[in-house]
Amino acid sequence: MAGATRINSRVVRFAIFASILVLLGFILSRGSATSYSLPSGLTSDTSQSTGSSPKSESKPSSQGSSGATELKKTYTTDGKEKATFVSLARNSDVWSLASSIRHVEDRFNHKFHYDWVFLNDEEFSDEFKRVTSALTSGKAKYGLIPKEHWSFPEWIDKERAAKTRKEMAAKKVIYGDSISYRHMCRFESGFFFRHELMQEYEWYWRVEPDIKIYCDIDYDVFKFMKDNNKMYGFTVSLPEYVATIETLWDTTRAFIKENPQYLPEDNMMDFISDDDGLSYNGCHFWSNFEVGSLSLWRSEAYLKYFDHLDKAGGFFYERWGDAPVHSIAAALFLHRDQIHFFDDVGYFHNPFNNCPVDADLREERRCMCNPKDDFTWKGYSCVPEFFTVNNMKRPKGWEAFSG
């Protein structure tokens, strides 16, 4: 009975969220030498694993209210990690991306000077390079996406794909008729980490146009991830638009059935499914903000998973987004304590805000946001579920912002 109640409440939240999406019409998502404790099969390349990786002995997190306050943080600028910011952008995005860069630099990177990698399916203009390189404190690098990573693969039936776009347009599905959006989702899902400019890095932070960072981040985020054995970090989580991923879970279940060795015992299936894996509840990490280890996407498990999805054609026959693809993979292939919720960043991407609801934390980090605008604890946010399944203590005063 409790399970049925949980599923019903989730369905209600999905319905509310889908209505809001249609009403707003806003963007959902655009799109080593280091030793990690990885699940079996998550090797750092495409070769077969020669042995099982050590398993984490940790249980579901019982961290403090912030989910990070009891974890190690490094505040010095000595010995930077092999890390970069990465932005997929067009030349026309120059000024909206300039604002994003300034937010990240002012709140974090002016102290740590990490590089920026900019990727485009067309050559970057001189203006784009001039404006963005003047704002970055680290090296700015500009890359052209290979055509094979931004086009229809040979196995896709273009007529079938065109029919899907027409049907989605008629149903007013967000980006339902867009070809470029589908190329973007496929690229972010399976190729951004393979670009030649990304090969020297082990960590990345994804930054998109028109985002805001509200709080000072005075510790090295990449060292934080490494030192605490975190592999994936997020700020916003919400249900995916069901009409865009109708067969994604069935396709995923087929992969799991064929490759059970890639799922550690302490995976986070209970975050993405309310019925032990029979169905997908839609919860995903909003991938316009990601801080993560590139070894996750370069792993044997993920590369095989992406290839399985790509051959199924759902990026074009439906409108699979990189956010649910990344989220499902992280939830299934990682140990649950390797996924981190950044509650101390303060983040905005239209139309959602992440603003710390803890007044002491906002004051400490000089956050410039109104907690009343915070999305984290709202009824159709998936972050409360993340805290529940991981046995995490919620921040002080969260109830006042859960309406």
Coordinates of C-alpha atoms in Angstrom, one line a residue:
M1 CA 0.0 0.0 0.0
A2 CA 2.8 2.4 0.9
G3 CA 4.5 1.6 -2.5
A4 CA 1.3 2.4 -4.3
T5 CA 0.9 5.7 -2.4
R6 CA 4.4 6.6 -3.3
I7 CA 3.9 5.9 -7.0
N8 CA 0.6 7.8 -7.1
S9 CA 2.1 10.8 -5.5
R10 CA 4.9 10.7 -8.0
V11 CA 2.4 10.5 -10.9
V12 CA 0.6 13.6 -9.5
R13 CA 3.9 15.5 -9.3
F14 CA 4.7 14.4 -12.9
A15 CA 1.4 15.7 -14.1
I16 CA 1.9 19.0 -12.3
F17 CA 5.4 19.3 -13.7
A18 CA 4.4 18.5 -17.3
S19 CA 1.7 21.2 -17.2
I20 CA 4.2 23.7 -16.0
L21 CA 6.6 22.9 -18.8
V22 CA 3.9 23.3 -21.4
L23 CA 2.7 26.5 -19.8
L24 CA 6.2 28.1 -19.4
G25 CA 7.7 26.8 -22.7
F26 CA 11.1 27.2 -21.1
I27 CA 14.3 25.3 -21.7
L28 CA 14.6 22.0 -19.8
S29 CA 18.1 21.3 -20.7
R30 CA 20.1 22.3 -23.7
G31 CA 21.7 19.7 -23.3
S32 CA 44.5 8.7 -15.0
A33 CA 46.8 8.6 -12.1
T34 CA 43.9 9.2 -9.8
S35 CA 42.6 6.2 -7.9
Y36 CA 38.8 5.8 -7.6
S37 CA 36.6 3.3 -5.9
L38 CA 34.6 2.2 -9.0
P39 CA 32.0 -0.5 -9.5
S40 CA 33.1 -3.5 -11.5
G41 CA 33.4 -2.7 -15.2
L42 CA 33.9 1.1 -14.7
T43 CA 37.5 1.1 -16.1
S44 CA 39.0 4.3 -17.4
D45 CA 39.0 3.1 -21.1
T46 CA 37.3 0.8 -23.5
S47 CA 39.4 -2.3 -22.7
Q48 CA 38.0 -5.3 -20.9
S49 CA 38.4 -5.2 -17.1
T50 CA 41.0 -7.7 -15.9
G51 CA 39.6 -7.9 -12.4
S52 CA 36.8 -6.6 -10.2
S53 CA 37.3 -3.1 -8.8
P54 CA 37.2 -2.6 -5.1
K55 CA 33.7 -2.1 -3.7
S56 CA 32.7 0.7 -1.5
E57 CA 31.9 -0.4 2.0
S58 CA 30.0 2.8 2.8
K59 CA 26.3 2.7 3.5
P60 CA 23.7 5.3 2.4
S61 CA 24.9 8.7 3.4
S62 CA 24.1 10.1 6.8
Q63 CA 25.9 13.4 6.2
G64 CA 25.1 16.7 7.8
S65 CA 22.3 19.0 6.5
S66 CA 24.3 20.4 3.6
G67 CA 25.3 17.0 2.3
A68 CA 28.9 18.3 2.2
T69 CA 29.7 20.0 5.6
E70 CA 31.4 16.8 6.9
L71 CA 33.4 16.2 3.8
K72 CA 37.0 17.3 3.2
K73 CA 37.5 20.7 1.3
T74 CA 40.7 22.2 0.0
Y75 CA 41.0 25.9 0.1
T76 CA 44.5 26.4 -1.4
T77 CA 45.4 26.9 -5.0
D78 CA 48.4 24.5 -4.9
G79 CA 48.5 21.5 -7.1
K80 CA 45.4 22.0 -9.3
E81 CA 43.5 19.0 -10.7
K82 CA 43.5 18.1 -14.4
A83 CA 40.1 19.8 -14.8
T84 CA 38.3 22.2 -17.1
F85 CA 35.1 24.0 -17.7
V86 CA 33.3 22.9 -20.9
S87 CA 30.7 24.8 -22.8
L88 CA 28.9 23.8 -25.9
A89 CA 27.9 27.0 -27.7
R90 CA 27.3 28.8 -30.9
N91 CA 28.7 32.1 -32.0
S92 CA 25.4 33.7 -31.4
D93 CA 25.6 32.7 -27.7
V94 CA 28.6 34.9 -27.1
W95 CA 27.1 37.5 -24.9
S96 CA 24.8 35.2 -22.9
L97 CA 27.8 32.9 -22.4
A98 CA 29.9 35.8 -21.4
S99 CA 27.6 36.5 -18.5
S100 CA 27.9 32.9 -17.4
I101 CA 31.6 33.0 -17.5
R102 CA 31.7 36.1 -15.5
H103 CA 29.5 34.5 -12.8
V104 CA 31.7 31.4 -12.6
E105 CA 34.9 33.5 -12.6
D106 CA 33.8 36.0 -10.0
R107 CA 32.3 33.3 -7.7
F108 CA 35.0 30.6 -8.1
N109 CA 37.6 30.5 -10.8
H110 CA 39.3 33.9 -10.3
K111 CA 41.1 32.1 -7.4
F112 CA 41.8 28.7 -9.1
H113 CA 42.3 29.6 -12.8
Y114 CA 41.0 26.4 -14.3
D115 CA 40.9 26.1 -18.2
W116 CA 37.8 26.6 -20.4
V117 CA 37.0 24.4 -23.4
F118 CA 34.5 25.8 -25.9
L119 CA 33.0 23.4 -28.4
N120 CA 30.9 24.2 -31.5
D121 CA 29.6 22.4 -34.6
E122 CA 30.8 25.4 -36.6
E123 CA 34.1 27.3 -36.4
F124 CA 34.1 29.9 -33.7
S125 CA 34.2 33.5 -34.8
D126 CA 37.0 35.9 -33.9
E127 CA 34.5 37.9 -31.8
F128 CA 33.5 34.8 -29.8
K129 CA 37.1 34.0 -29.1
R130 CA 38.1 37.6 -28.3
V131 CA 35.2 38.1 -25.8
T132 CA 35.4 34.8 -24.0
S133 CA 39.1 34.6 -23.7
A134 CA 39.2 38.0 -22.2
L135 CA 36.9 36.8 -19.4
T136 CA 38.6 33.5 -18.5
S137 CA 41.4 33.3 -15.9
G138 CA 42.6 30.0 -17.2
K139 CA 43.5 29.0 -20.8
A140 CA 40.7 29.3 -23.3
K141 CA 40.5 26.5 -25.9
Y142 CA 38.2 26.3 -28.9
G143 CA 37.2 23.1 -30.7
L144 CA 35.2 22.1 -33.7
I145 CA 33.0 19.1 -33.2
P146 CA 33.6 16.3 -35.8
K147 CA 30.8 15.9 -38.3
E148 CA 30.2 12.3 -37.3
H149 CA 29.4 13.4 -33.8
W150 CA 26.8 16.0 -35.0
S151 CA 24.9 14.2 -37.7
F152 CA 22.5 11.2 -38.3
P153 CA 24.4 7.9 -37.9
E154 CA 24.0 5.6 -40.8
W155 CA 21.6 3.2 -39.1
I156 CA 18.9 5.9 -38.5
D157 CA 15.9 5.8 -40.8
K158 CA 15.5 9.5 -41.6
E159 CA 11.9 9.2 -42.8
R160 CA 10.9 7.6 -39.5
A161 CA 12.8 10.3 -37.6
A162 CA 11.1 13.0 -39.6
K163 CA 7.7 11.5 -38.8
T164 CA 8.5 11.6 -35.1
R165 CA 9.5 15.3 -35.3
K166 CA 6.2 16.1 -37.1
E167 CA 4.1 14.2 -34.5
M168 CA 5.9 15.8 -31.6
A169 CA 5.5 19.3 -33.1
A170 CA 1.7 18.6 -33.4
K171 CA 1.7 17.6 -29.7
K172 CA 3.7 20.8 -28.8
V173 CA 6.5 18.8 -27.2
I174 CA 9.3 21.1 -26.3
Y175 CA 12.0 20.9 -29.0
G176 CA 10.0 18.1 -30.5
D177 CA 10.6 19.2 -34.1
S178 CA 14.2 20.2 -33.6
I179 CA 17.0 18.3 -35.4
S180 CA 19.8 20.4 -33.9
Y181 CA 18.5 19.8 -30.4
R182 CA 18.7 16.0 -31.0
H183 CA 22.3 16.3 -32.3
M184 CA 23.1 18.3 -29.1
C185 CA 21.6 15.7 -26.8
R186 CA 23.4 12.8 -28.6
F187 CA 26.7 14.8 -28.5
E188 CA 26.5 15.6 -24.8
S189 CA 25.5 12.0 -24.1
G190 CA 28.2 10.2 -26.0
F191 CA 30.9 12.4 -27.4
F192 CA 31.8 15.6 -25.5
F193 CA 34.3 13.7 -23.4
R194 CA 35.9 12.2 -26.5
H195 CA 36.8 15.5 -28.1
E196 CA 40.5 15.9 -28.6
L197 CA 40.6 19.0 -26.4
M198 CA 39.1 17.1 -23.5
Q199 CA 41.7 14.3 -23.5
E200 CA 44.2 16.0 -21.1
Y201 CA 41.5 16.4 -18.4
E202 CA 40.1 14.1 -15.7
W203 CA 37.4 16.4 -14.4
Y204 CA 34.9 18.8 -15.9
W205 CA 32.3 21.4 -15.0
R206 CA 29.7 22.1 -17.6
V207 CA 28.6 25.7 -18.1
E208 CA 25.9 26.9 -20.4
P209 CA 24.7 30.4 -21.6
D210 CA 22.6 32.5 -19.3
I211 CA 23.3 30.7 -16.0
K212 CA 24.1 32.4 -12.7
I213 CA 26.1 31.4 -9.7
Y214 CA 24.8 33.0 -6.6
C215 CA 27.2 32.0 -3.9
D216 CA 31.0 32.3 -3.3
I217 CA 32.7 29.0 -3.7
D218 CA 36.0 29.4 -1.8
Y219 CA 37.1 25.7 -2.0
D220 CA 38.5 23.8 -5.0
V221 CA 35.4 22.0 -6.3
F222 CA 37.5 19.5 -8.3
K223 CA 39.7 18.6 -5.4
F224 CA 36.6 18.2 -3.3
M225 CA 35.3 15.7 -5.8
K226 CA 38.5 13.8 -5.9
D227 CA 39.3 13.8 -2.2
N228 CA 35.8 12.6 -1.2
N229 CA 35.6 9.9 -4.0
K230 CA 32.7 11.7 -5.7
M231 CA 32.1 11.1 -9.4
Y232 CA 29.1 13.2 -10.3
G233 CA 27.7 16.4 -8.8
F234 CA 24.4 18.2 -9.4
T235 CA 22.3 21.2 -8.2
V236 CA 18.8 20.6 -9.6
S237 CA 16.8 17.4 -10.1
L238 CA 13.4 17.1 -11.5
P239 CA 11.2 14.7 -13.6
E240 CA 11.8 14.4 -17.3
Y241 CA 9.1 15.1 -19.8
V242 CA 7.7 11.6 -20.4
A243 CA 6.7 12.2 -24.0
T244 CA 10.4 12.5 -24.9
I245 CA 11.6 9.2 -23.4
E246 CA 8.8 6.7 -23.9
T247 CA 11.1 3.7 -24.6
L248 CA 14.3 4.8 -22.8
W249 CA 13.7 2.7 -19.7
D250 CA 12.7 -0.4 -21.7
T251 CA 15.9 0.0 -23.7
T252 CA 17.9 0.5 -20.5
R253 CA 16.3 -2.6 -18.8
A254 CA 17.4 -4.7 -21.8
F255 CA 21.0 -3.4 -21.3
I256 CA 20.9 -4.2 -17.6
K257 CA 19.6 -7.7 -18.3
E258 CA 22.5 -8.3 -20.6
N259 CA 25.1 -6.6 -18.4
P260 CA 24.2 -7.0 -14.7
Q261 CA 28.0 -7.0 -13.8
Y262 CA 28.1 -3.2 -14.2
L263 CA 25.7 -2.5 -11.3
P264 CA 27.2 -2.4 -7.9
E265 CA 25.1 -3.6 -5.0
D266 CA 24.8 -0.1 -3.5
N267 CA 23.7 1.6 -6.7
M268 CA 20.9 4.2 -6.6
M269 CA 18.2 2.4 -8.5
D270 CA 15.7 3.5 -5.8
F271 CA 16.2 7.1 -6.8
I272 CA 15.1 6.6 -10.4
S273 CA 12.5 3.9 -9.9
D274 CA 9.7 3.5 -7.4
D275 CA 9.0 -0.1 -8.1
D276 CA 12.4 -1.9 -8.0
G277 CA 13.3 -1.2 -11.6
L278 CA 10.1 -2.1 -13.4
S279 CA 9.6 1.5 -14.5
Y280 CA 11.4 4.8 -14.6
N281 CA 10.0 7.6 -12.4
G282 CA 11.6 10.3 -14.5
C283 CA 13.9 11.7 -11.9
H284 CA 17.1 13.1 -13.4
F285 CA 19.9 15.5 -12.6
W286 CA 19.6 18.7 -14.7
S287 CA 22.7 18.4 -16.8
N288 CA 23.1 22.1 -17.6
F289 CA 25.1 22.0 -14.4
E290 CA 27.4 19.0 -14.0
V291 CA 30.7 18.6 -12.1
G292 CA 32.1 15.2 -12.7
S293 CA 34.8 12.7 -13.4
L294 CA 35.4 12.1 -17.1
S295 CA 36.4 8.5 -16.2
L296 CA 32.7 7.8 -15.6
W297 CA 31.8 8.6 -19.3
R298 CA 35.0 6.9 -20.5
S299 CA 34.3 3.7 -18.6
E300 CA 33.6 0.4 -20.2
A301 CA 30.1 0.4 -18.6
Y302 CA 29.0 3.8 -19.9
L303 CA 30.5 3.4 -23.4
K304 CA 28.7 0.1 -23.9
Y305 CA 25.5 1.7 -22.5
F306 CA 25.7 4.7 -24.8
D307 CA 26.4 2.4 -27.8
H308 CA 23.3 0.4 -26.8
L309 CA 21.1 3.5 -26.7
D310 CA 22.6 5.0 -29.8
K311 CA 21.9 1.9 -31.9
A312 CA 18.3 1.8 -30.6
G313 CA 17.8 5.2 -32.2
G314 CA 15.9 6.9 -29.5
F315 CA 17.9 10.2 -29.8
F316 CA 16.1 10.6 -33.1
Y317 CA 13.0 8.4 -33.1
E318 CA 12.0 10.0 -29.8
R319 CA 13.9 12.9 -28.2
W320 CA 16.1 11.4 -25.5
G321 CA 17.9 14.0 -23.6
D322 CA 21.5 13.8 -22.2
A323 CA 20.2 14.6 -18.7
P324 CA 18.1 11.4 -18.2
V325 CA 20.8 9.4 -20.0
H326 CA 23.6 10.7 -17.7
S327 CA 21.4 10.4 -14.7
I328 CA 20.3 6.8 -15.3
A329 CA 23.9 5.8 -15.9
A330 CA 25.2 7.6 -12.8
A331 CA 22.4 6.1 -10.6
L332 CA 23.1 2.6 -11.9
F333 CA 26.8 2.4 -12.4
L334 CA 28.1 4.4 -9.4
H335 CA 28.1 3.6 -5.7
R336 CA 25.4 5.9 -4.3
D337 CA 27.8 7.8 -2.1
Q338 CA 29.7 8.9 -5.3
I339 CA 26.9 11.2 -6.3
H340 CA 26.9 14.6 -4.7
F341 CA 24.3 17.3 -4.3
F342 CA 25.9 20.8 -4.3
D343 CA 23.6 22.8 -2.0
D344 CA 26.2 25.6 -1.4
V345 CA 26.7 26.8 -5.0
G346 CA 23.5 28.8 -5.6
Y347 CA 22.6 28.2 -9.2
F348 CA 20.1 29.5 -11.8
H349 CA 19.2 28.2 -15.2
N350 CA 15.8 29.3 -16.6
P351 CA 13.4 28.7 -15.0
F352 CA 14.7 27.1 -11.9
N353 CA 16.7 28.4 -8.9
N354 CA 18.9 26.5 -6.5
C355 CA 19.3 28.8 -3.5
P356 CA 20.5 27.5 -0.1
V357 CA 17.6 27.6 2.4
D358 CA 20.0 27.6 5.4
A359 CA 20.3 31.3 6.4
D360 CA 23.8 30.7 8.0
L361 CA 25.1 29.1 4.8
R362 CA 23.8 32.0 2.6
E363 CA 25.5 34.5 4.9
E364 CA 28.7 32.6 5.0
R365 CA 28.9 32.2 1.2
R366 CA 27.6 35.8 0.5
C367 CA 24.8 34.3 -1.6
M368 CA 22.8 36.7 -3.7
C369 CA 19.5 34.9 -4.0
N370 CA 16.1 34.7 -2.4
P371 CA 15.4 31.3 -0.8
K372 CA 11.7 31.8 -1.6
D373 CA 12.7 31.2 -5.2
D374 CA 14.5 27.9 -4.4
F375 CA 13.2 24.9 -6.4
T376 CA 15.0 22.3 -4.3
W377 CA 12.3 21.4 -1.8
K378 CA 9.2 22.0 -4.0
G379 CA 6.8 19.1 -4.5
Y380 CA 7.9 18.4 -8.1
S381 CA 11.6 18.5 -7.3
C382 CA 13.4 15.1 -7.1
V383 CA 16.0 16.4 -4.5
P384 CA 13.8 15.4 -1.5
E385 CA 13.7 11.9 -3.0
F386 CA 17.5 12.0 -3.3
F387 CA 17.8 12.9 0.4
T388 CA 15.3 10.2 1.4
V389 CA 16.8 7.2 -0.4
N390 CA 20.3 8.2 0.8
N391 CA 19.2 8.7 4.4
M392 CA 20.5 12.3 4.4
K393 CA 19.5 15.0 6.9
R394 CA 17.7 17.9 5.3
P395 CA 18.9 21.4 5.8
K396 CA 17.6 23.6 8.7
G397 CA 14.4 25.3 7.8
W398 CA 13.7 23.4 4.6
E399 CA 10.0 23.0 5.5
A400 CA 9.4 26.7 5.0
F401 CA 10.4 26.4 1.3
S402 CA 8.6 23.2 0.4
G403 CA 5.3 24.7 -0.8

